[in-house]
CSV table of C-alpha atoms and ligand atoms in Angstrom, one decimal:
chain,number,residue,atom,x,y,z
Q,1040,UNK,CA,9.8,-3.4,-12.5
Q,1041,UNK,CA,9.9,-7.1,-12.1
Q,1042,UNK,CA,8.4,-8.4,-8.7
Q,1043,UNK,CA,9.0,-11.8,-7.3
Q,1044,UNK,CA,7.4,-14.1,-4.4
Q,1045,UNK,CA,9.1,-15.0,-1.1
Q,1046,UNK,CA,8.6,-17.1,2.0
Q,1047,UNK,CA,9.0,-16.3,5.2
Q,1048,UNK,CA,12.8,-15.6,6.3
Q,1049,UNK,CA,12.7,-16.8,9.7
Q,1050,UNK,CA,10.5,-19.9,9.2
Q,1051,UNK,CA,10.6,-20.8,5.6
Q,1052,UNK,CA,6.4,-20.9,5.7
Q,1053,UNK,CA,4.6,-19.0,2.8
Q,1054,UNK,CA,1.0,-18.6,4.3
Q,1055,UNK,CA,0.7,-14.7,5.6
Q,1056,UNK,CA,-2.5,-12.9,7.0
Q,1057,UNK,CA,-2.6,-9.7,5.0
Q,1058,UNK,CA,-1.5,-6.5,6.8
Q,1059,UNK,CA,-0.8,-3.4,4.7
Q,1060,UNK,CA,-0.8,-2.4,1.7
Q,1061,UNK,CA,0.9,1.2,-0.1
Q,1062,UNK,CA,3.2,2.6,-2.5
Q,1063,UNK,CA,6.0,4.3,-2.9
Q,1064,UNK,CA,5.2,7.7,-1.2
Q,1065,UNK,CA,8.4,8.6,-0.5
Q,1066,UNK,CA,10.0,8.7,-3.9
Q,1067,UNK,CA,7.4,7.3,-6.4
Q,1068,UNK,CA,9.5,5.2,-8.9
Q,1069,UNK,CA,6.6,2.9,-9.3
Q,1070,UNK,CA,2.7,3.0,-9.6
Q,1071,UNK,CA,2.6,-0.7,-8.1
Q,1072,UNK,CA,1.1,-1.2,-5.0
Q,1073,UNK,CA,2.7,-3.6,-2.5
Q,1074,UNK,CA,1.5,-5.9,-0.1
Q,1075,UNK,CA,2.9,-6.6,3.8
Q,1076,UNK,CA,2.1,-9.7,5.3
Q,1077,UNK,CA,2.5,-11.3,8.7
Q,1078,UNK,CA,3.6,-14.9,8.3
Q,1079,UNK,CA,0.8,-17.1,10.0
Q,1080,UNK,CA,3.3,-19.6,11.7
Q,1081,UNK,CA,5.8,-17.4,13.5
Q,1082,UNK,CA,4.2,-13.9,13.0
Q,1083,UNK,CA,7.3,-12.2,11.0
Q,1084,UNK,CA,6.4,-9.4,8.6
Q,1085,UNK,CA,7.8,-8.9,5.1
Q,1086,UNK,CA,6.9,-7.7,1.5
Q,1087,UNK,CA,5.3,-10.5,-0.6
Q,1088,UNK,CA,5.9,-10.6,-3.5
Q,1089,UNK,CA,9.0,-8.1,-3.8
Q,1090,UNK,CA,11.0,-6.1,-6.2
Q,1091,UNK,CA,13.5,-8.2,-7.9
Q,1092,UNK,CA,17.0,-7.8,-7.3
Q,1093,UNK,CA,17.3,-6.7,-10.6
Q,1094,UNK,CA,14.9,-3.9,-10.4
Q,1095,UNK,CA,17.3,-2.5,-7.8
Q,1096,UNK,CA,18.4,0.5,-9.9
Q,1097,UNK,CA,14.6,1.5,-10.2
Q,1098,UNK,CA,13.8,1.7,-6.7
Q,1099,UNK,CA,17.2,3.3,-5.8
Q,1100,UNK,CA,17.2,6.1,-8.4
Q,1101,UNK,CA,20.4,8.1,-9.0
Q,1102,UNK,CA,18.6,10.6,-6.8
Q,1103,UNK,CA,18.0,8.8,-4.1
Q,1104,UNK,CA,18.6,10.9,-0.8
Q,1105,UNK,CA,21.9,9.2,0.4
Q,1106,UNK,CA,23.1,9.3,-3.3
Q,1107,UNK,CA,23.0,12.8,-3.7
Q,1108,UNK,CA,24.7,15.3,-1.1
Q,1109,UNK,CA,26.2,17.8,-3.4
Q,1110,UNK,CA,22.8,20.1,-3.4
Q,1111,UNK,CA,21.5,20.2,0.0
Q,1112,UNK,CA,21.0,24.0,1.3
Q,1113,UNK,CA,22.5,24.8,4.9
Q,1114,UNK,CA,19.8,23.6,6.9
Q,1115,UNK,CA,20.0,20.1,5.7
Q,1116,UNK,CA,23.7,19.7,6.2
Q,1117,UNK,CA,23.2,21.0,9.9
Q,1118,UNK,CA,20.3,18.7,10.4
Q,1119,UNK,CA,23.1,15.9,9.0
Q,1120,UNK,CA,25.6,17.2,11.2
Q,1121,UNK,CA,22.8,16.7,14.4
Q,1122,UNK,CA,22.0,12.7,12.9
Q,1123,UNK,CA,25.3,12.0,12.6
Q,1124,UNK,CA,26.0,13.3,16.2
Q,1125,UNK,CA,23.2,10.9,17.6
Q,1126,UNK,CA,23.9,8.0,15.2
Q,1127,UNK,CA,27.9,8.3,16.5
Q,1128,UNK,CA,26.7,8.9,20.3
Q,1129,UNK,CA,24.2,5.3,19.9
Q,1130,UNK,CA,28.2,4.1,18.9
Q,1131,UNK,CA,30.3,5.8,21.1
Q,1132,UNK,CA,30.7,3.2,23.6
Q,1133,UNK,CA,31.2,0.3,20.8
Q,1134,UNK,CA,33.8,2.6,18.9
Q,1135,UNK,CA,35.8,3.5,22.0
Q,1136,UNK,CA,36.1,-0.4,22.5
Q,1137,UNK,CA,37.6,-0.8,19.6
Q,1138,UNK,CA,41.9,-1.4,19.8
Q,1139,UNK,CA,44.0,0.9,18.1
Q,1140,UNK,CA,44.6,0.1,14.7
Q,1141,UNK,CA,41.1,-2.2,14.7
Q,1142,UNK,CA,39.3,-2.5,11.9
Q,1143,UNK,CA,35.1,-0.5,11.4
Q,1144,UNK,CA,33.1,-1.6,8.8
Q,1145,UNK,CA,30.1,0.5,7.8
Q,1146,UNK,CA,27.8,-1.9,6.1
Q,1147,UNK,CA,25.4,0.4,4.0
Q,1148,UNK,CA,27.7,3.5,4.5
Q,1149,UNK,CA,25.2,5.9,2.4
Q,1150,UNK,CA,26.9,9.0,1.8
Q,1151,UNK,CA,29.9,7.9,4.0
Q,1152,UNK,CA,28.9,11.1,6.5
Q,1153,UNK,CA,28.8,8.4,9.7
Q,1154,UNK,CA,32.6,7.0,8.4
Q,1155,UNK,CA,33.7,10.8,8.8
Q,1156,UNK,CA,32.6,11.4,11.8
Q,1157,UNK,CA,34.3,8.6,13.4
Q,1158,UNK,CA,37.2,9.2,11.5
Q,1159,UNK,CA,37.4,12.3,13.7
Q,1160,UNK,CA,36.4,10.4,16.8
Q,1161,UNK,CA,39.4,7.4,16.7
Q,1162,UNK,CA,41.5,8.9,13.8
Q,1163,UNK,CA,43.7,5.5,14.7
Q,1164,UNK,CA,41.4,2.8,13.2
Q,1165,UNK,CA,40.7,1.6,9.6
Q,1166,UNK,CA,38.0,2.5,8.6
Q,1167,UNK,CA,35.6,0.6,5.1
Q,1168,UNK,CA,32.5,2.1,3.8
Q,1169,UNK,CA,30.4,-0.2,1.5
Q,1170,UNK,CA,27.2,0.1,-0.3
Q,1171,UNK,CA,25.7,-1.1,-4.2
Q,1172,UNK,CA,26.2,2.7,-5.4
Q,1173,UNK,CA,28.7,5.2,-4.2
Q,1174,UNK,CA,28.8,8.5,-6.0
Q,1175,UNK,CA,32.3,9.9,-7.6
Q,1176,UNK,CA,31.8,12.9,-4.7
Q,1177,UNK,CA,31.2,10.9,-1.7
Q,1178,UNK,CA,34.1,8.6,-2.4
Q,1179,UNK,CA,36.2,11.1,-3.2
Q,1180,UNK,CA,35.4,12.9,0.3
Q,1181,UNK,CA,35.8,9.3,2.1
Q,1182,UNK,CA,39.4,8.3,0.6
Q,1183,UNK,CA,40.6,12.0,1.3
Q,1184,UNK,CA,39.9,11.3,4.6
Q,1185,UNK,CA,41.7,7.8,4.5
Q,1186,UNK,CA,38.4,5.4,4.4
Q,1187,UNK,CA,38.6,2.4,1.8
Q,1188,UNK,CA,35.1,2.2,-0.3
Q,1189,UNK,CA,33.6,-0.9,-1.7
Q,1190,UNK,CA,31.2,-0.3,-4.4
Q,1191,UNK,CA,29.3,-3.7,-4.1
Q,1192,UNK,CA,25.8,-5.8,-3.8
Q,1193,UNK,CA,26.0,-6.0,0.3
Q,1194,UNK,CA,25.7,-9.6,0.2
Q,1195,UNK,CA,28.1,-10.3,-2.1
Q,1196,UNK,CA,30.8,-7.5,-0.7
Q,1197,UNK,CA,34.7,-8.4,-0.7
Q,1198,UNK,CA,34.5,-7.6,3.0
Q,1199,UNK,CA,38.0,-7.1,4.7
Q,1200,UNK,CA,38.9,-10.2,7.4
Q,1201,UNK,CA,39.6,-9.7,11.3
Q,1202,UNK,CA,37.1,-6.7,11.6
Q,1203,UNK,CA,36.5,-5.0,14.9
Q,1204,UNK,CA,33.5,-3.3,14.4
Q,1205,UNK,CA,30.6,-3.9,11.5
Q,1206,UNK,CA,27.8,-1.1,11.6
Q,1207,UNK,CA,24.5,-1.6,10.1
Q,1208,UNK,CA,22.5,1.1,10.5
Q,1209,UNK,CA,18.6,1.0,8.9
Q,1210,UNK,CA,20.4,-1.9,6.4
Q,1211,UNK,CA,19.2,-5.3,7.1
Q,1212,UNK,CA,15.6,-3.9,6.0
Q,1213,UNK,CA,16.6,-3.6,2.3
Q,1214,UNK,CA,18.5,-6.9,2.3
Q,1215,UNK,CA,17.0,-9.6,-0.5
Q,1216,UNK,CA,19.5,-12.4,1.0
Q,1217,UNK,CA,19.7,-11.3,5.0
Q,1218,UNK,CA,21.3,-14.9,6.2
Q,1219,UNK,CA,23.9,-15.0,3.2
Q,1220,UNK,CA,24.8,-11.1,3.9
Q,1221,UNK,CA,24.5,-11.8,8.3
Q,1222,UNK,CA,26.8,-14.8,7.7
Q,1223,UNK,CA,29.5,-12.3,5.6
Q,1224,UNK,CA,29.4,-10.1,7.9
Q,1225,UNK,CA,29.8,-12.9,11.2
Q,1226,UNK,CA,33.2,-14.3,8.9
Q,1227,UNK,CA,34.7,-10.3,8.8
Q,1228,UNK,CA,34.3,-10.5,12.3
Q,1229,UNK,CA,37.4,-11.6,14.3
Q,1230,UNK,CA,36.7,-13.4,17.6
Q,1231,UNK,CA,34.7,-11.0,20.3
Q,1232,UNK,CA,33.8,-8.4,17.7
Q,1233,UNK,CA,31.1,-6.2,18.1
Q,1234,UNK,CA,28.1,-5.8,15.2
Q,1235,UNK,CA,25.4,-3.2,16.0
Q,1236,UNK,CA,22.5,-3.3,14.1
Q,1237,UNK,CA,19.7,-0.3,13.6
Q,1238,UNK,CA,16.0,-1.3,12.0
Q,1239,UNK,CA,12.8,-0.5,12.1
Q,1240,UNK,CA,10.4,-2.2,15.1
Q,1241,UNK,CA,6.9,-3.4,14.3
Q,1242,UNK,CA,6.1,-3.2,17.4
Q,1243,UNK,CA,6.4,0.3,17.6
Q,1244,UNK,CA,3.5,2.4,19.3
Q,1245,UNK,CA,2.5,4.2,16.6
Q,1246,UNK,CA,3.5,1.1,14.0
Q,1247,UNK,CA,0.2,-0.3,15.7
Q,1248,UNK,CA,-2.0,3.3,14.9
Q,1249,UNK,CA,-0.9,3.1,11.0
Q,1250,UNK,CA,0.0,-0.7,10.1
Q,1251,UNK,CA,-2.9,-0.3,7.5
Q,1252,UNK,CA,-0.2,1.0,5.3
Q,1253,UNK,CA,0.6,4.5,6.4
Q,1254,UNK,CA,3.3,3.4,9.1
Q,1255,UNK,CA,6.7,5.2,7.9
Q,1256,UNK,CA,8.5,1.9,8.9
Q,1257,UNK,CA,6.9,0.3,5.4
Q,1258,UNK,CA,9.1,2.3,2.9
Q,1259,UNK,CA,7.1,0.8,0.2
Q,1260,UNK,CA,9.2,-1.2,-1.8
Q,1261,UNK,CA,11.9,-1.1,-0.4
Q,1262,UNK,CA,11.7,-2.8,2.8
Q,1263,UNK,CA,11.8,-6.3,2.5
Q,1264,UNK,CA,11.9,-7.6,6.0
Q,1265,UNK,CA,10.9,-5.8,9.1
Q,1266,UNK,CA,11.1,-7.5,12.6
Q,1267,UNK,CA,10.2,-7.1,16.3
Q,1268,UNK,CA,12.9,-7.6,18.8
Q,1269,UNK,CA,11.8,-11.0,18.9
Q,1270,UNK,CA,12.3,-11.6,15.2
Q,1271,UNK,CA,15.8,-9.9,15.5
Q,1272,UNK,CA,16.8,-12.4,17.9
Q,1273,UNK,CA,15.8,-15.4,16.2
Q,1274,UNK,CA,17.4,-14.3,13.4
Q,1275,UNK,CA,20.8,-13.5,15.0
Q,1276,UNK,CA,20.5,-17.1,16.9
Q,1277,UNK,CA,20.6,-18.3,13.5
Q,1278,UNK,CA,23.7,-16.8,12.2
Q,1279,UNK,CA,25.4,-17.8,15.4
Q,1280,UNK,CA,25.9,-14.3,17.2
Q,1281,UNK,CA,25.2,-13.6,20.7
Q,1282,UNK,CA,23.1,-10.5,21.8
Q,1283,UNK,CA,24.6,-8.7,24.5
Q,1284,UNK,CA,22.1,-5.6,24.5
Q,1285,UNK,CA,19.3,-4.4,23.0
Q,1286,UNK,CA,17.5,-1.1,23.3
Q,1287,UNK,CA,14.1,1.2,21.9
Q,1288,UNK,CA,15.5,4.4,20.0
Q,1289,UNK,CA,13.8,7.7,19.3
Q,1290,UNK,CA,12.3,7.5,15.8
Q,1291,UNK,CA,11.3,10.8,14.4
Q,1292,UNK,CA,12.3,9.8,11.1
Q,1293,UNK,CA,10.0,6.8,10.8
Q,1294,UNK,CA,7.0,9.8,11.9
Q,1295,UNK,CA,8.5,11.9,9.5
Q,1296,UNK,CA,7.9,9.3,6.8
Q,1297,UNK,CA,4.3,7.9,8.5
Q,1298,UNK,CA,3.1,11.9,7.9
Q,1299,UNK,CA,4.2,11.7,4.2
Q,1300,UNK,CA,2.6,8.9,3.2
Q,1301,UNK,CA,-0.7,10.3,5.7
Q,1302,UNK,CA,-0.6,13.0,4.0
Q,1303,UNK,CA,-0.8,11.2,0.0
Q,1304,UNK,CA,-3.1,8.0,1.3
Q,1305,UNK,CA,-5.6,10.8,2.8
Q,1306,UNK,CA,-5.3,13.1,0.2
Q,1307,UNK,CA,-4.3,15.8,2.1
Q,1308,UNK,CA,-3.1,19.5,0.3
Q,1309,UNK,CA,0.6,19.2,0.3
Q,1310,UNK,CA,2.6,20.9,3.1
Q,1311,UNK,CA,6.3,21.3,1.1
Q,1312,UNK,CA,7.6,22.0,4.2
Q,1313,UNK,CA,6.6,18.4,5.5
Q,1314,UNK,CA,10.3,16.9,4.5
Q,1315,UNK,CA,12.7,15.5,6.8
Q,1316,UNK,CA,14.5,18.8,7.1
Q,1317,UNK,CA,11.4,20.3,9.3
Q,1318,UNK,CA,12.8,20.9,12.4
Q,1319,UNK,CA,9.8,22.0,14.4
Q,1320,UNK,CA,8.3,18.5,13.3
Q,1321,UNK,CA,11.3,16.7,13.9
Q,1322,UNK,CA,11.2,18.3,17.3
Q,1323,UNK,CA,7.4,17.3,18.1
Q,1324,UNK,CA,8.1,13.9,17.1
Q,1325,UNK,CA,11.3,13.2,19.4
Q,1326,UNK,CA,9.6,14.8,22.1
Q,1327,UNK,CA,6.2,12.5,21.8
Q,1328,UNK,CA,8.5,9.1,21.5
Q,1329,UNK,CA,10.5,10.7,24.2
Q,1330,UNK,CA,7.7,10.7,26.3
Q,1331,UNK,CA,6.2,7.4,24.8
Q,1332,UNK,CA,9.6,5.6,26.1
Q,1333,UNK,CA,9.3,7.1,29.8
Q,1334,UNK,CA,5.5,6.0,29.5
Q,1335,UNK,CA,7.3,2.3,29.3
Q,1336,UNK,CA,5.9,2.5,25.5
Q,1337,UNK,CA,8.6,1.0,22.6
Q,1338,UNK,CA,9.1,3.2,20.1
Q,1339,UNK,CA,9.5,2.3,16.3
Q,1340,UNK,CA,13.1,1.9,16.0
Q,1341,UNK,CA,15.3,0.0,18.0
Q,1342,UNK,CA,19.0,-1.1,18.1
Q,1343,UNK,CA,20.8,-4.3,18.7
Q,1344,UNK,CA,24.3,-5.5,19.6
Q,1345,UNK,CA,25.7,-8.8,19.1
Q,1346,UNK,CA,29.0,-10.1,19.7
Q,1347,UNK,CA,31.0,-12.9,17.6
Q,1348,UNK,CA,32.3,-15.9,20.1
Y,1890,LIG,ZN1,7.5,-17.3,9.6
């Protein structure tokens, strides 16, 4: 593992006050501990130093979760079936605006499972899933069902041109190069289309209880940048998009992850059944951020939209 130091994406300054520090609880590719700090001139939070880009293939194993769908028992791939349906109704609006024929990009396209659904939703559009590593299954499943796949760095992608729709859904978090791969993604665009982006929030309630470290939305090392609303709209300003909406979403995933790595920094007996296919805890944790949102509270996850002009 070869690590590297960075400055501050959204203000190019390199001074940080120390915020949290972990490992990689989720998947433990590395005994390295890593360090998140908030930049001291416009408050922005990111890894420093990083993983190279060339250590990629260490901290995305071959068995990385979206790598690898060919094993999961029944209860998993129902639990899929129930994310996908809330990840395609967060896009139902965006996809129904779509013309007939238009073009969707899925930026980060995982296992291809959100492509699929919406292949079944508008069965009339063209549809392009691209991410670094694509297994022979998954592509196989996504060209059966008439969905091109790029196998490509995400910054560096051979994106298609006059694009309707580009998806990024929990992507721009893992990005090394976020401008060079925002401004790709603003040339796919043709003129008034639509890019929804999905990332973690820092300002999240509970982000605030556990930013020592344990807060699910670190992902130690693999998320580089993590923003507040703010952040995400200074960013965006910068590539030249326009935000038309912007919402808090339910995050049990992120709590899911914050009780994992709870569990290791505390020492805690392990619970096997604390993985993200428990759906009693799953069920506790929607219902507290439900309750957190009607409380006027944002939650740990949020959603933009931007529009090219
Ligand atoms: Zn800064």
């Amino acid at each position: 593992m070869t690590t590297e130091k960075t400055q501050c994406l959204l203000c190019g300054a390199d001074e940080v006050t120390p915020l949290a520090v972990g490992i990689d609880y989720e998947c433990a590719t590395t005994a390295v501990a890593f360090h998140f700090g908030r930049c001291s001139q416009c408050g922005h939070v990111y890894l420093n130093p990083r993983p190279t880009l060339q250590s990629a293939p260490e901290i995305y194993p071959a068995d990385y979760y979206t790598l690898n769908t060919s094993h999961q028992p029944d209860g998993f791939r129902l639990l899929g079936r129930m994310k996908d349906r809330v990840v395609r109704s967060r896009l139902r609006p965006l996809l129904h605006a779509v013309p007939q024929g238009g073009s969707i990009v899925d930026l980060g396209c995982g296992d291809g499972s959100l492509l699929l659904a919406m292949r079944q939703e508008r069965p009339d559009t063209r549809l392009c899933g691209v991410d670094f590593a694509v297994s022979a299954i998954q592509r196989e499943r996504m060209e059966k069902a008439g969905i091109s796949v790029i196998e490509s760095a995400l910054e560096s992608a051979p994106l298609p041109n006059d694009v309707s729709l580009v998806v990024m859904n929990q992507v721009i978090e893992h990005l090394w190069d976020v401008e060079a791969c925002l401004q790709k993604v603003r040339g796919c665009l043709r003129s008034g289309g639509v890019l929804s982006v999905c990332t973690p929030n820092t300002e999240g309630y509970d982000a605030s209880w556990f930013h020592k470290g344990a807060w699910g939305g670190y992902y130690f090392p693999r998320h580089l940048n993590l923003f507040s609303q703010a952040g995400l709209f200074r960013q965006f300003e910068r590539t030249g998009m326009r935000v038309t909406q912007w919402r808090p979403l339910l995050a049990p995933l992120i709590w899911m992850s914050t009780a994992r790595a709870l569990q290791s920094r505390q020492g805690w007996p392990r619970w096997t059944r604390l993985n993200d296919t428990n759906v009693i805890f799953l069920t506790l944790f929607t219902l507290l951020d439900m309750v957190a949102l009607t409380l006027g509270a944002v939650t740990s996850n949020q959603q933009m939209i931007l529009v090219k002009e």
